[in-house]
mmCIF file with all atom_site columns, C-alpha atoms in Angstrom:
data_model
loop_
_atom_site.group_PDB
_atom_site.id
_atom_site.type_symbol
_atom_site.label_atom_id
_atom_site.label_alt_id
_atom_site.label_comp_id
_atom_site.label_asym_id
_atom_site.label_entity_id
_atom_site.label_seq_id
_atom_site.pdbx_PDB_ins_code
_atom_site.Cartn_x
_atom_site.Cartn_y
_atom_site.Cartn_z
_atom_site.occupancy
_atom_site.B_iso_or_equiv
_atom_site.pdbx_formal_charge
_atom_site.auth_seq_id
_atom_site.auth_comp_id
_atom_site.auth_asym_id
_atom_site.auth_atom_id
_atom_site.pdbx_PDB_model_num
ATOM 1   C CA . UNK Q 1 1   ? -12.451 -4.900 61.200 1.00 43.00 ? 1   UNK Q CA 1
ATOM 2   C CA . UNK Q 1 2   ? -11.411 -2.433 58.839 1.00 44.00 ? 2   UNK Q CA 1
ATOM 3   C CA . UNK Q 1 3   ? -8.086  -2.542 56.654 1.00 44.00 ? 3   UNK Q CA 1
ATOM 4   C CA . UNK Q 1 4   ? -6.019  -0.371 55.072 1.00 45.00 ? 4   UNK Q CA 1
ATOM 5   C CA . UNK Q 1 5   ? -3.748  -1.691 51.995 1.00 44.00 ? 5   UNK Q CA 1
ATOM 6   C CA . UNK Q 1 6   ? -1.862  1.418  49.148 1.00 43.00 ? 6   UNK Q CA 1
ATOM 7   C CA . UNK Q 1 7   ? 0.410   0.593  46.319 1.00 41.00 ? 7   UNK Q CA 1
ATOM 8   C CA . UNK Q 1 8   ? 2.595   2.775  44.461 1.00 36.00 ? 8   UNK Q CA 1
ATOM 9   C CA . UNK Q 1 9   ? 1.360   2.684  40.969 1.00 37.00 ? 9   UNK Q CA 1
ATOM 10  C CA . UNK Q 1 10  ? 4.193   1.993  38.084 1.00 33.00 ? 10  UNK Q CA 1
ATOM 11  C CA . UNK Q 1 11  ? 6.082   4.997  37.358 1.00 36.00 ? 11  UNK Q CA 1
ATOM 12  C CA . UNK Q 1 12  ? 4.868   7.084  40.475 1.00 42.00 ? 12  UNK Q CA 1
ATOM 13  C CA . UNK Q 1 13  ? 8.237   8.730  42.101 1.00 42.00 ? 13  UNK Q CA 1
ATOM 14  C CA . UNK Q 1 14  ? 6.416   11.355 44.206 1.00 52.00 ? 14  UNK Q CA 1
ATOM 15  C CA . UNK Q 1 15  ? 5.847   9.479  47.258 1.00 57.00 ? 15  UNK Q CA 1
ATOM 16  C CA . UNK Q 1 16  ? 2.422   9.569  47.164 1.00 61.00 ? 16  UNK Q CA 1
ATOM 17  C CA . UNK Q 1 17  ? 0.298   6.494  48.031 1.00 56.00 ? 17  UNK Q CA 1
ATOM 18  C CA . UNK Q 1 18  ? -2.985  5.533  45.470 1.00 54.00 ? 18  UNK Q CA 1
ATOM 19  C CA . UNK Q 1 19  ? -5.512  2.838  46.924 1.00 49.00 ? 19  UNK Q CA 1
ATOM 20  C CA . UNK Q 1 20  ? -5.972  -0.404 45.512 1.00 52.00 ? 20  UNK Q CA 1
ATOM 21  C CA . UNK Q 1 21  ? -9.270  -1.648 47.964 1.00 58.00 ? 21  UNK Q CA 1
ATOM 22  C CA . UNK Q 1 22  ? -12.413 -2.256 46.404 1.00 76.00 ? 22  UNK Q CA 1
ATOM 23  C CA . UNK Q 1 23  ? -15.335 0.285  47.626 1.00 83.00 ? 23  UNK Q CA 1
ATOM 24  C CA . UNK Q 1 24  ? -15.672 0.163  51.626 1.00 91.00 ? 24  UNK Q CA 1
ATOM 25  C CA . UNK Q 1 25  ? -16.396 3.078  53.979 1.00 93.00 ? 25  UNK Q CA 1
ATOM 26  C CA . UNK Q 1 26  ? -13.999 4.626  55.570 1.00 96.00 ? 26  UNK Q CA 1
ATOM 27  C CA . UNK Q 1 27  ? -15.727 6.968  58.018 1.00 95.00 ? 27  UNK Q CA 1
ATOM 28  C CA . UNK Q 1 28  ? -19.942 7.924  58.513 1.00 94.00 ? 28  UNK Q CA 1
ATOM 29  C CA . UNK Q 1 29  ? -21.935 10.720 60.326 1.00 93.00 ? 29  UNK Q CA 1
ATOM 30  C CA . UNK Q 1 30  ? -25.300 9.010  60.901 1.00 91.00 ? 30  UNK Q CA 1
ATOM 31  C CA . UNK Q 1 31  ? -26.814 5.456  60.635 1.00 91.00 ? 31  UNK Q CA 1
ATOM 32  C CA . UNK Q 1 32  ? -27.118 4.083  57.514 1.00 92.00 ? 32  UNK Q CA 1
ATOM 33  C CA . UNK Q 1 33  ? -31.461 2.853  57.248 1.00 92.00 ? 33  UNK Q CA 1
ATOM 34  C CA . UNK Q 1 34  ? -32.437 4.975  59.954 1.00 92.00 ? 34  UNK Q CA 1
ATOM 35  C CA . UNK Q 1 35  ? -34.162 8.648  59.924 1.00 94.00 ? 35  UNK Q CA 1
ATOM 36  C CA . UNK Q 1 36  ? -33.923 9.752  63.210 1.00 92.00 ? 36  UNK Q CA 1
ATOM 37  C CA . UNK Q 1 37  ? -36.867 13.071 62.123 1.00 91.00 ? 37  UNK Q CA 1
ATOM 38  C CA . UNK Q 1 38  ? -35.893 16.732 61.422 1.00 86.00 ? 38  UNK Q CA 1
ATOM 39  C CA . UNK Q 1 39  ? -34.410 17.245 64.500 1.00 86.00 ? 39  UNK Q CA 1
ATOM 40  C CA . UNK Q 1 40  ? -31.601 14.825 63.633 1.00 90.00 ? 40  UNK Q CA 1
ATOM 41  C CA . UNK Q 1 41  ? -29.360 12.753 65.568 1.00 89.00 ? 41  UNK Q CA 1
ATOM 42  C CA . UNK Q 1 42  ? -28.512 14.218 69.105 1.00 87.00 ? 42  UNK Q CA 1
ATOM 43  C CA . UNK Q 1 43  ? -25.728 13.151 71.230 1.00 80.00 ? 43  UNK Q CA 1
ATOM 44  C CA . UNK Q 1 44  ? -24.776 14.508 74.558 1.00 71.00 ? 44  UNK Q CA 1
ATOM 45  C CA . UNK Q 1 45  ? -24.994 17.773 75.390 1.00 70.00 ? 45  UNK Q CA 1
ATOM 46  C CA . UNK Q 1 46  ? -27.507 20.009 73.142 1.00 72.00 ? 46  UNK Q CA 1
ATOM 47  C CA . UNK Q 1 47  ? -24.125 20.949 70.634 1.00 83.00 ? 47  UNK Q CA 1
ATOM 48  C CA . UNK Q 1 48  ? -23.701 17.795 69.521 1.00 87.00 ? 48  UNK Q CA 1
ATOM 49  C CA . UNK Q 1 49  ? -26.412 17.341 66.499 1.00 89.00 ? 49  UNK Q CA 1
ATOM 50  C CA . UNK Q 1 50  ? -26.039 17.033 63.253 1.00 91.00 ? 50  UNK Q CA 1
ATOM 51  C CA . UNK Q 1 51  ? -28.640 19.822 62.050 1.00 92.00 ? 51  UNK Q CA 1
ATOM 52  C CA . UNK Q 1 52  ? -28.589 23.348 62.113 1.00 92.00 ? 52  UNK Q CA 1
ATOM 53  C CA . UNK Q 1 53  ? -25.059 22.779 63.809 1.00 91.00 ? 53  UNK Q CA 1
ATOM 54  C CA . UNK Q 1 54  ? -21.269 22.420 63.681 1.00 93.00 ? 54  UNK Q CA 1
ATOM 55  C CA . UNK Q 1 55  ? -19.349 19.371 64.813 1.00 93.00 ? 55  UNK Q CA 1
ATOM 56  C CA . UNK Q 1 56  ? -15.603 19.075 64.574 1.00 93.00 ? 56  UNK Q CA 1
ATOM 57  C CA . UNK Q 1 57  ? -13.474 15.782 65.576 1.00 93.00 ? 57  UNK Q CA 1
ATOM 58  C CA . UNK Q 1 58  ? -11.505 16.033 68.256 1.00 93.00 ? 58  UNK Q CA 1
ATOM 59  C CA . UNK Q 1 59  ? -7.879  15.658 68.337 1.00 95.00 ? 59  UNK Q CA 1
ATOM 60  C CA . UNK Q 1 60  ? -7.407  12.397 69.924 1.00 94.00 ? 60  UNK Q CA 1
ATOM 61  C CA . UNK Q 1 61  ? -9.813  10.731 66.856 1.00 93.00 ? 61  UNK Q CA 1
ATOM 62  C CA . UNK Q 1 62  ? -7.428  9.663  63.893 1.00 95.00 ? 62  UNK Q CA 1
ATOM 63  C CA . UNK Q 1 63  ? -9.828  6.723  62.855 1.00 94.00 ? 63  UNK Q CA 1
ATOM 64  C CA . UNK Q 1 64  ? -12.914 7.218  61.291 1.00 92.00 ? 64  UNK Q CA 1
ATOM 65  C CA . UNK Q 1 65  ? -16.292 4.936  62.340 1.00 90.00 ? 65  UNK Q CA 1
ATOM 66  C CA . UNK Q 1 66  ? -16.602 3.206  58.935 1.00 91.00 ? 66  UNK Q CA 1
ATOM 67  C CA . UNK Q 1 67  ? -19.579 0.551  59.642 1.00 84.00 ? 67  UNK Q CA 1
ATOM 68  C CA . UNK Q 1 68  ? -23.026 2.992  59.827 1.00 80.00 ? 68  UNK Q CA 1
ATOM 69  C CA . UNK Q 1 69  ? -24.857 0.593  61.555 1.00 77.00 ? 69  UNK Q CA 1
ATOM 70  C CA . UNK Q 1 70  ? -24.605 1.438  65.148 1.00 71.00 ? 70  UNK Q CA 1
ATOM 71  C CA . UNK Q 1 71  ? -26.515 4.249  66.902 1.00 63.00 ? 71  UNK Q CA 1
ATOM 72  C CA . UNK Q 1 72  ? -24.916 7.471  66.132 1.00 61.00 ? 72  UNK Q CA 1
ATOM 73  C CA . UNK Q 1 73  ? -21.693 8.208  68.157 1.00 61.00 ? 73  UNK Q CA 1
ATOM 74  C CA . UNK Q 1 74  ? -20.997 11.771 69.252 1.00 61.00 ? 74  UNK Q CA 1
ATOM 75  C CA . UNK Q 1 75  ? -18.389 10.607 71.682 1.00 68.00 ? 75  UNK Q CA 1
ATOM 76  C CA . UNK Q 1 76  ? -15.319 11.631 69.528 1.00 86.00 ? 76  UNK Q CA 1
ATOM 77  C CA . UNK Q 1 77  ? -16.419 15.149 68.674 1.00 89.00 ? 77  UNK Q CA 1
ATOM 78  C CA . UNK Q 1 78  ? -17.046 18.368 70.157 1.00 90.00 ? 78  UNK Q CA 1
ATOM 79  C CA . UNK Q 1 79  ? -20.221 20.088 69.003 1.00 90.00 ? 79  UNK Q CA 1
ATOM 80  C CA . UNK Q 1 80  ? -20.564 24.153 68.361 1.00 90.00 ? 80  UNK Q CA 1
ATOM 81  C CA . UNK Q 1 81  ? -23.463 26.559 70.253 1.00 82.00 ? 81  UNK Q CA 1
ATOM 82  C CA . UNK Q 1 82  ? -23.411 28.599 67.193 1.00 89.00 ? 82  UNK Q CA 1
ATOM 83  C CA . UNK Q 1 83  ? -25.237 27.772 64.026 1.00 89.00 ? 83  UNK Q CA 1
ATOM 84  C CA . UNK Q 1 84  ? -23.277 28.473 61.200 1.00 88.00 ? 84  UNK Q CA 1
ATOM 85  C CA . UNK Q 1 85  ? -19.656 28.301 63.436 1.00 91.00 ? 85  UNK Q CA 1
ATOM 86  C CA . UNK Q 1 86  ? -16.866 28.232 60.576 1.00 90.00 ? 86  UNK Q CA 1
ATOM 87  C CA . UNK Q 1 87  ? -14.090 28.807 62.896 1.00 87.00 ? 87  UNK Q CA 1
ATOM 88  C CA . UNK Q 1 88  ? -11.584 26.080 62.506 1.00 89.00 ? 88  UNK Q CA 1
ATOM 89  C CA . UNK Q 1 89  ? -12.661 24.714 58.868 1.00 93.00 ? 89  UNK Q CA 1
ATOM 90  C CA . UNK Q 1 90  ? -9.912  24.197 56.683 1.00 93.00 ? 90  UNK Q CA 1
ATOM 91  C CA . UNK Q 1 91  ? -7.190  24.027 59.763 1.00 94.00 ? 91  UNK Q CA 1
ATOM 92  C CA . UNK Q 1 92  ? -8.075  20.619 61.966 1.00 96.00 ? 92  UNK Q CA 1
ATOM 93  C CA . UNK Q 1 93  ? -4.601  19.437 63.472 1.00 94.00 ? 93  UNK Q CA 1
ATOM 94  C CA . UNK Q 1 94  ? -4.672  15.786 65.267 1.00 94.00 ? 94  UNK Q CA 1
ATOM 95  C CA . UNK Q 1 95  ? -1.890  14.354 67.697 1.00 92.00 ? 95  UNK Q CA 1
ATOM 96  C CA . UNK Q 1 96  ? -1.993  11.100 66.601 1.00 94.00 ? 96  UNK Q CA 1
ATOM 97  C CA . UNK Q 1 97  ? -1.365  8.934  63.257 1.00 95.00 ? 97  UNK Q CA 1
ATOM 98  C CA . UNK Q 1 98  ? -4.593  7.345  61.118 1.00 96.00 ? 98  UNK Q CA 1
ATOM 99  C CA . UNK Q 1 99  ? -4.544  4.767  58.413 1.00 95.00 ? 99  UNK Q CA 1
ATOM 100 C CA . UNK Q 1 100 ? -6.867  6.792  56.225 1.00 97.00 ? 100 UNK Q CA 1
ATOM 101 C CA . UNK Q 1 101 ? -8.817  9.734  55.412 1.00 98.00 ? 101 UNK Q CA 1
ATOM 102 C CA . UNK Q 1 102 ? -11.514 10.809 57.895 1.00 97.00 ? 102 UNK Q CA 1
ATOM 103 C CA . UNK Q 1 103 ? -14.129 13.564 58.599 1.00 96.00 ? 103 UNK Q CA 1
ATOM 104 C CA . UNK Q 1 104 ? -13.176 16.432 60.433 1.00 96.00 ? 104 UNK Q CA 1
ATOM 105 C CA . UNK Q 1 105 ? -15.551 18.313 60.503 1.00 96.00 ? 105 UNK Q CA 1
ATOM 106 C CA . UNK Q 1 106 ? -19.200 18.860 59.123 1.00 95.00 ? 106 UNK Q CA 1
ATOM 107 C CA . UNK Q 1 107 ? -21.292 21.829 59.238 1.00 94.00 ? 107 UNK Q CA 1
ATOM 108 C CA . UNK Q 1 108 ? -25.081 22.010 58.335 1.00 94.00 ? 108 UNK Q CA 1
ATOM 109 C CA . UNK Q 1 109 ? -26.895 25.121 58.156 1.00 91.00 ? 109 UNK Q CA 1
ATOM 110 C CA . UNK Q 1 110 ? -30.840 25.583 57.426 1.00 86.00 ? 110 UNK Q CA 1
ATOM 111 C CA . UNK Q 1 111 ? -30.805 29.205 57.333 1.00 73.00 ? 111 UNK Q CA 1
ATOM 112 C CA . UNK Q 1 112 ? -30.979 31.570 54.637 1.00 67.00 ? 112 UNK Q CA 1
ATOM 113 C CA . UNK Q 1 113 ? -27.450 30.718 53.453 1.00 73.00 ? 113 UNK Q CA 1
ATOM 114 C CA . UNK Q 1 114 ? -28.075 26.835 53.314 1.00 79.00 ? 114 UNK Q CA 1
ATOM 115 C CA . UNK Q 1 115 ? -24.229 26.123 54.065 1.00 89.00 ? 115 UNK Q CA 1
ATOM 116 C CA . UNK Q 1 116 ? -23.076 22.626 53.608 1.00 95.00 ? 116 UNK Q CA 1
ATOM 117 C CA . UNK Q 1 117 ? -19.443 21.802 54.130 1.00 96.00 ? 117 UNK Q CA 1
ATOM 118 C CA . UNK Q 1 118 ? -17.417 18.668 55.485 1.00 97.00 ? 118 UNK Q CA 1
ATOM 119 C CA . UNK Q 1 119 ? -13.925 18.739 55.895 1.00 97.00 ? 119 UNK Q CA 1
ATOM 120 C CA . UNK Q 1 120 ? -11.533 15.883 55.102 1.00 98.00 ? 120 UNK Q CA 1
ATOM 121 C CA . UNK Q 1 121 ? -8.268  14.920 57.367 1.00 98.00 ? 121 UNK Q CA 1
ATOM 122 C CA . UNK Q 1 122 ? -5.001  12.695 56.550 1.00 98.00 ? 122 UNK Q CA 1
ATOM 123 C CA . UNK Q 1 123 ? -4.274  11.471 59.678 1.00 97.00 ? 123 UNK Q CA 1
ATOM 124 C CA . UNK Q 1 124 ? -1.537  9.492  58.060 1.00 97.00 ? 124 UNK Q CA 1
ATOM 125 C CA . UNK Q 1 125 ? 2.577   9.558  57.887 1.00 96.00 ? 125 UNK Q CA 1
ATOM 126 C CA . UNK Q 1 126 ? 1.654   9.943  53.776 1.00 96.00 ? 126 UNK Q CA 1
ATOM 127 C CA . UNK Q 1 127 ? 0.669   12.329 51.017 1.00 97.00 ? 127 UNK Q CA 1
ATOM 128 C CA . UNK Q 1 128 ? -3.165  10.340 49.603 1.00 97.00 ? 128 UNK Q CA 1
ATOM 129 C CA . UNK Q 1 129 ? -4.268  10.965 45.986 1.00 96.00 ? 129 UNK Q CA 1
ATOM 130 C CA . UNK Q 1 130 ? -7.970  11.363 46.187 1.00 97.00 ? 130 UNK Q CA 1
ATOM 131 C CA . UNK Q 1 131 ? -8.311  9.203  43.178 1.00 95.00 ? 131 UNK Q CA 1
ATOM 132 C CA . UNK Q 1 132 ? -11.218 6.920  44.112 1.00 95.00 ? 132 UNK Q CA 1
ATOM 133 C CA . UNK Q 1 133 ? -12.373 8.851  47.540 1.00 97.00 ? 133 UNK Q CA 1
ATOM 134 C CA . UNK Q 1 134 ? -16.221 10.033 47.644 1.00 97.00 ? 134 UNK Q CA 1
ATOM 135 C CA . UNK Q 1 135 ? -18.897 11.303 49.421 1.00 98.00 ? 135 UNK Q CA 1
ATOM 136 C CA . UNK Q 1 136 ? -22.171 9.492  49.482 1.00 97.00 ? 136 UNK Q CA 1
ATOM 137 C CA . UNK Q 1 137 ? -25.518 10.755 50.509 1.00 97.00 ? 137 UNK Q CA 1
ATOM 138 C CA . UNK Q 1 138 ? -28.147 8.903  51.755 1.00 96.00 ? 138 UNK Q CA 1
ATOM 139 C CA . UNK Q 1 139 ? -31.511 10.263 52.602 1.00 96.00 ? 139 UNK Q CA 1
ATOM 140 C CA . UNK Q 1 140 ? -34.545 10.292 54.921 1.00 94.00 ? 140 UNK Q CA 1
ATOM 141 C CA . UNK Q 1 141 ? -33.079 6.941  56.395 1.00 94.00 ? 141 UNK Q CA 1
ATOM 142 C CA . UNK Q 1 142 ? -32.979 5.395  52.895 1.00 95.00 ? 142 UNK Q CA 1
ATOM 143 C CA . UNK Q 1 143 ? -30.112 1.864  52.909 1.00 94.00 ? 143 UNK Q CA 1
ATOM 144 C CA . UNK Q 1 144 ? -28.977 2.922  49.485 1.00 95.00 ? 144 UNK Q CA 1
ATOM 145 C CA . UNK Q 1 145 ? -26.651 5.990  48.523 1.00 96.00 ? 145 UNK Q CA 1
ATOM 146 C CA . UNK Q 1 146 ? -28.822 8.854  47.044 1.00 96.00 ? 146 UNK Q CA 1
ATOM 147 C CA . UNK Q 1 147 ? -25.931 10.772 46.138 1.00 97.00 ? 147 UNK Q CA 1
ATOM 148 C CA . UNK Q 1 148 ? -22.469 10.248 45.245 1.00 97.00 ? 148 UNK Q CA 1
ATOM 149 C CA . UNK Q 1 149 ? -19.344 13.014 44.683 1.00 97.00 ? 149 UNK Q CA 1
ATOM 150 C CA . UNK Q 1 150 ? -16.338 12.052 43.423 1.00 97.00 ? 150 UNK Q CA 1
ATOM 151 C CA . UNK Q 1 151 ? -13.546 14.470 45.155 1.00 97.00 ? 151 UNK Q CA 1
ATOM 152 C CA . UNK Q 1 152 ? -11.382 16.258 42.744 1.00 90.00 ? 152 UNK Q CA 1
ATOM 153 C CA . UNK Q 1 153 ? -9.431  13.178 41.314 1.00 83.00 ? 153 UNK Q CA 1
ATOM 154 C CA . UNK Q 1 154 ? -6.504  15.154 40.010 1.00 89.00 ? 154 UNK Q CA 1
ATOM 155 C CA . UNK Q 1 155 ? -5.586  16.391 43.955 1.00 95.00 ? 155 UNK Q CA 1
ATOM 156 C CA . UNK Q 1 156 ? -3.751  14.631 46.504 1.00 96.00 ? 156 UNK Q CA 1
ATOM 157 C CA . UNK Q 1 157 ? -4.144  15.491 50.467 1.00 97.00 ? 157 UNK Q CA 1
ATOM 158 C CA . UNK Q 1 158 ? -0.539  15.790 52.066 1.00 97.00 ? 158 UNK Q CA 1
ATOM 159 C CA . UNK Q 1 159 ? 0.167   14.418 55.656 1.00 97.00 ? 159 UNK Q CA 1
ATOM 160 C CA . UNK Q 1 160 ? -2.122  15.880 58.524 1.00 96.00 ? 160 UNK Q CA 1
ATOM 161 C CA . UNK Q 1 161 ? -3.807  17.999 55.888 1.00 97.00 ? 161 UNK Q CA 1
ATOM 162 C CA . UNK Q 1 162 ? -7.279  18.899 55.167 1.00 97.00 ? 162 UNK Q CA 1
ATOM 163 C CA . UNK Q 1 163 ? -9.921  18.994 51.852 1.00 97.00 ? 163 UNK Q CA 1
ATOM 164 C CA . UNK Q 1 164 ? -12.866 21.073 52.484 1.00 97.00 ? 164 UNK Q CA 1
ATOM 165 C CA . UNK Q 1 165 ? -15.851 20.214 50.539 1.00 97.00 ? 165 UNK Q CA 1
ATOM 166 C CA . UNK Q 1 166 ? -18.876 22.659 50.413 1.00 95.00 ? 166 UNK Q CA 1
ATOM 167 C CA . UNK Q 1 167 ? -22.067 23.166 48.895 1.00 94.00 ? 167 UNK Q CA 1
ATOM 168 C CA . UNK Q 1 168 ? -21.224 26.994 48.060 1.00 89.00 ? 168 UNK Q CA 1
ATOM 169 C CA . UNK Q 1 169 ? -18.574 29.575 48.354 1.00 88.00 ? 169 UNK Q CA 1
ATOM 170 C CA . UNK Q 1 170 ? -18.097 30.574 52.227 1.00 83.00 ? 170 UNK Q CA 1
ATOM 171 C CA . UNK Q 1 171 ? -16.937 33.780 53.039 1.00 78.00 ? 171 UNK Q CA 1
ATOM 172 C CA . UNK Q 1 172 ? -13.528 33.896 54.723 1.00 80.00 ? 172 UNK Q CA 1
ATOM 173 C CA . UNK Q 1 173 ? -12.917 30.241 53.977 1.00 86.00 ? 173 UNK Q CA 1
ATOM 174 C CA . UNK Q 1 174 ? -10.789 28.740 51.108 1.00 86.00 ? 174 UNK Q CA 1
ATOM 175 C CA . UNK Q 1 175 ? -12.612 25.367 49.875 1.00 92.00 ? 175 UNK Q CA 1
ATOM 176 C CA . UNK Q 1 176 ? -10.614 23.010 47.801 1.00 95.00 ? 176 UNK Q CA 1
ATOM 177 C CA . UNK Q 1 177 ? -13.952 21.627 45.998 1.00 96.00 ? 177 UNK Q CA 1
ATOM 178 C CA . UNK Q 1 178 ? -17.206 23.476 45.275 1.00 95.00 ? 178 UNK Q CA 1
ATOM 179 C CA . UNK Q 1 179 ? -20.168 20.751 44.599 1.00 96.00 ? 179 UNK Q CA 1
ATOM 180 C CA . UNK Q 1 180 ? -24.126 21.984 44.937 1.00 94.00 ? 180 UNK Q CA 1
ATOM 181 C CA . UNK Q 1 181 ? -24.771 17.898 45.235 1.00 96.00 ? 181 UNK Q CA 1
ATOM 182 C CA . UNK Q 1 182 ? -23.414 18.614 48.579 1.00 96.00 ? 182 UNK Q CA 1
ATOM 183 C CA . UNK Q 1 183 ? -27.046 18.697 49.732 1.00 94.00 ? 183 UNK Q CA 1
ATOM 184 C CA . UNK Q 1 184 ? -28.123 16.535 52.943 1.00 94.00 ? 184 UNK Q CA 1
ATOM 185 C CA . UNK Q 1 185 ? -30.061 17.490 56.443 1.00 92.00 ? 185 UNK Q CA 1
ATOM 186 C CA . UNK Q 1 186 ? -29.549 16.498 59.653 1.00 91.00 ? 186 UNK Q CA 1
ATOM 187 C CA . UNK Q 1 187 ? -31.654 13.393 58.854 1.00 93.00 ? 187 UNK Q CA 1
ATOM 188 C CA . UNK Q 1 188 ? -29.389 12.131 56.160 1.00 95.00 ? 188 UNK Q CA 1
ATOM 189 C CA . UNK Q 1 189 ? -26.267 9.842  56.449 1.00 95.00 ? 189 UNK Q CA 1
ATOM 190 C CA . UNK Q 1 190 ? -23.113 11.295 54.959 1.00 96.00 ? 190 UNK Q CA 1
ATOM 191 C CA . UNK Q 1 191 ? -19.966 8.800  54.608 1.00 97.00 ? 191 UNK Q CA 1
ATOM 192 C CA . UNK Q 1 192 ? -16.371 9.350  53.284 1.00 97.00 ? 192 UNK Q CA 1
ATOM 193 C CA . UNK Q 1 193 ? -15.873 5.932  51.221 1.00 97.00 ? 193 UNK Q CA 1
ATOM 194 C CA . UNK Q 1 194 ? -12.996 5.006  49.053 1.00 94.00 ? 194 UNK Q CA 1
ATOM 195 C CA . UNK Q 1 195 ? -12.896 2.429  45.950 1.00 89.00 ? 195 UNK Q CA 1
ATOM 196 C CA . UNK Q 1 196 ? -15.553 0.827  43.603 1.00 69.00 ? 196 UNK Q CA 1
ATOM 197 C CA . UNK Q 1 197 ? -15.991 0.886  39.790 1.00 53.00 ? 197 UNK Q CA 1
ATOM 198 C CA . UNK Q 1 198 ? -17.634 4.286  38.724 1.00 44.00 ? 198 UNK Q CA 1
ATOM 199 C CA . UNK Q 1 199 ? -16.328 4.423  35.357 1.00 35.00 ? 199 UNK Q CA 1
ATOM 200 C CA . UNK Q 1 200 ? -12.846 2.640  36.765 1.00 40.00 ? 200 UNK Q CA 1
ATOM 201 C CA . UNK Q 1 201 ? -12.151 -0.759 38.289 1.00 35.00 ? 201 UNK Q CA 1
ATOM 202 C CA . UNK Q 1 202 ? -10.080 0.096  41.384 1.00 36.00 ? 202 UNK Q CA 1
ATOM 203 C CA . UNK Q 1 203 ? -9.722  -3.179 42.649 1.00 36.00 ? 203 UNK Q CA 1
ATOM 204 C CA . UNK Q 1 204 ? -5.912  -3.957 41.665 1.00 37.00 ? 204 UNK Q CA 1
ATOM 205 C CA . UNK Q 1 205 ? -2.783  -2.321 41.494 1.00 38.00 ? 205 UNK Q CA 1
ATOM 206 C CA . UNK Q 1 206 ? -1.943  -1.167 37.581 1.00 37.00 ? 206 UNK Q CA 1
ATOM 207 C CA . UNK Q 1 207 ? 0.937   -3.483 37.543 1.00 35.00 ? 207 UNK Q CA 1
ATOM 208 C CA . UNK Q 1 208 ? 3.234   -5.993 38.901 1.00 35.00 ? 208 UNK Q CA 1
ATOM 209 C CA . UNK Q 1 209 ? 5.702   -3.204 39.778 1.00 34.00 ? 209 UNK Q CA 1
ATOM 210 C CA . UNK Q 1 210 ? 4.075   -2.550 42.962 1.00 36.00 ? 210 UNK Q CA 1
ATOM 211 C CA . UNK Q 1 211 ? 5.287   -2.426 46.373 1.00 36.00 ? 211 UNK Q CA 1
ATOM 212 C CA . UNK Q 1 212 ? 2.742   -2.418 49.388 1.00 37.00 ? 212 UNK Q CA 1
ATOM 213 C CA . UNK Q 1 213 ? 2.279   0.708  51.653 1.00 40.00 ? 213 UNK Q CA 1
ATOM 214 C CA . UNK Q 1 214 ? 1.212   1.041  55.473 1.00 43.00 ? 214 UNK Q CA 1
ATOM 215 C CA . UNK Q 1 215 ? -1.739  -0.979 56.448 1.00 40.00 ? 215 UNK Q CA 1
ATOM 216 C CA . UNK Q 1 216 ? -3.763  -0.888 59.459 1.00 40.00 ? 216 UNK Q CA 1
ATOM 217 C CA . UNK Q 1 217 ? -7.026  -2.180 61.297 1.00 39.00 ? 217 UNK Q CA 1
ATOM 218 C CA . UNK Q 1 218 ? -9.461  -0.505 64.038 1.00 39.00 ? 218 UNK Q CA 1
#
């Protein structure tokens, strides 16, 4: 079961809702202790792979798969032919309503460029500061996060929006964070998590002028 639960912190007018959860995942690509080899996980159909490849949620999806312990689950995306396939990134659109931030889309590329890029979606009825949200790495099947990247803390994602994330600048798309951390294969688990205590304790509201925001379970 996974929750939801915002707060308006004191003095915050703008409508936007800040997290108060302590660290959980909120969506993974990949399962978290397993290496699956170079070739990296495969779903159906020869598109749907998580190296050298594109995959992009599909509209129907507005909750992410937070847990990264079952066998990897292609079922809610549609996979790209074309290594390297940018079209789409930065513009996902979904017909239904989420409780929090998910992956839209991830692209891996082991060519001569070496693109890495994941877009983020708010599925939600609400603007999201990113305060608190990351990325975390973890490699060659390791159970421990490798890597961690705070996204840009100052930002927030408006309603059915998107944050693209990428390892370097791609032509003809505008990314809203640069980071050359962004650095996994096909073999490595990448998961959108929200919370914990890098440098900050998120796991109350600021105050006791707080009023509670949507909350949800999947």
């Amino acid at each position: 079961v996974v929750s939801s639960v915002y707060a308006f912190k004191k003095g915050n007018v703008d409508g936007v809702w800040g997290f108060i959860d302590p660290l959980q995942n909120l969506d993974v690509i990949g399962k978290i202790g397993e290496n699956p080899g170079a070739g990296g996980w495969v779903g159906d159909g020869v598109n749907l792979r998580t190296y050298d490849a594109t995959i992009r949620r599909n509209a129907n999806i507005c909750y992410g798969d937070p847990d990264g312990s079952n066998p990897f689950d292609l079922s809610g995306y549609t996979g790209s032919g074309t290594i390297g396939d940018l079209t789409g990134l930065g513009s996902h659109s979904a017909t239904c309503n989420g409780n929090d931030l998910i992956i839209s889309e991830y692209v891996h590329v082991d060519a001569s460029t070496d693109q890495r890029a994941i877009e983020i979606y708010n599925p939600t009825a609400y603007a999201i500061s990113l305060l608190g949200y990351k990325i975390q790495i973890y490699n060659n099947g390791s159970s421990t996060v490798s890597t961690t990247i705070d996204l840009t803390t100052n930002a927030t994602l408006a309603s059915h929006d998107v944050w693209v994330l990428s390892s370097t600048n791609i032509s003809d798309v505008t990314e809203d964070q640069i980071s050359t951390s962004l650095n996994f294969d096909g073999n490595d688990v990448v998961a959108l998590v929200r919370g914990g205590d890098d440098g900050e304790n998120y796991t109350g509201a600021e105050c006791d002028n707080w009023a509670t925001g949507p909350t949800g379970s999947d």
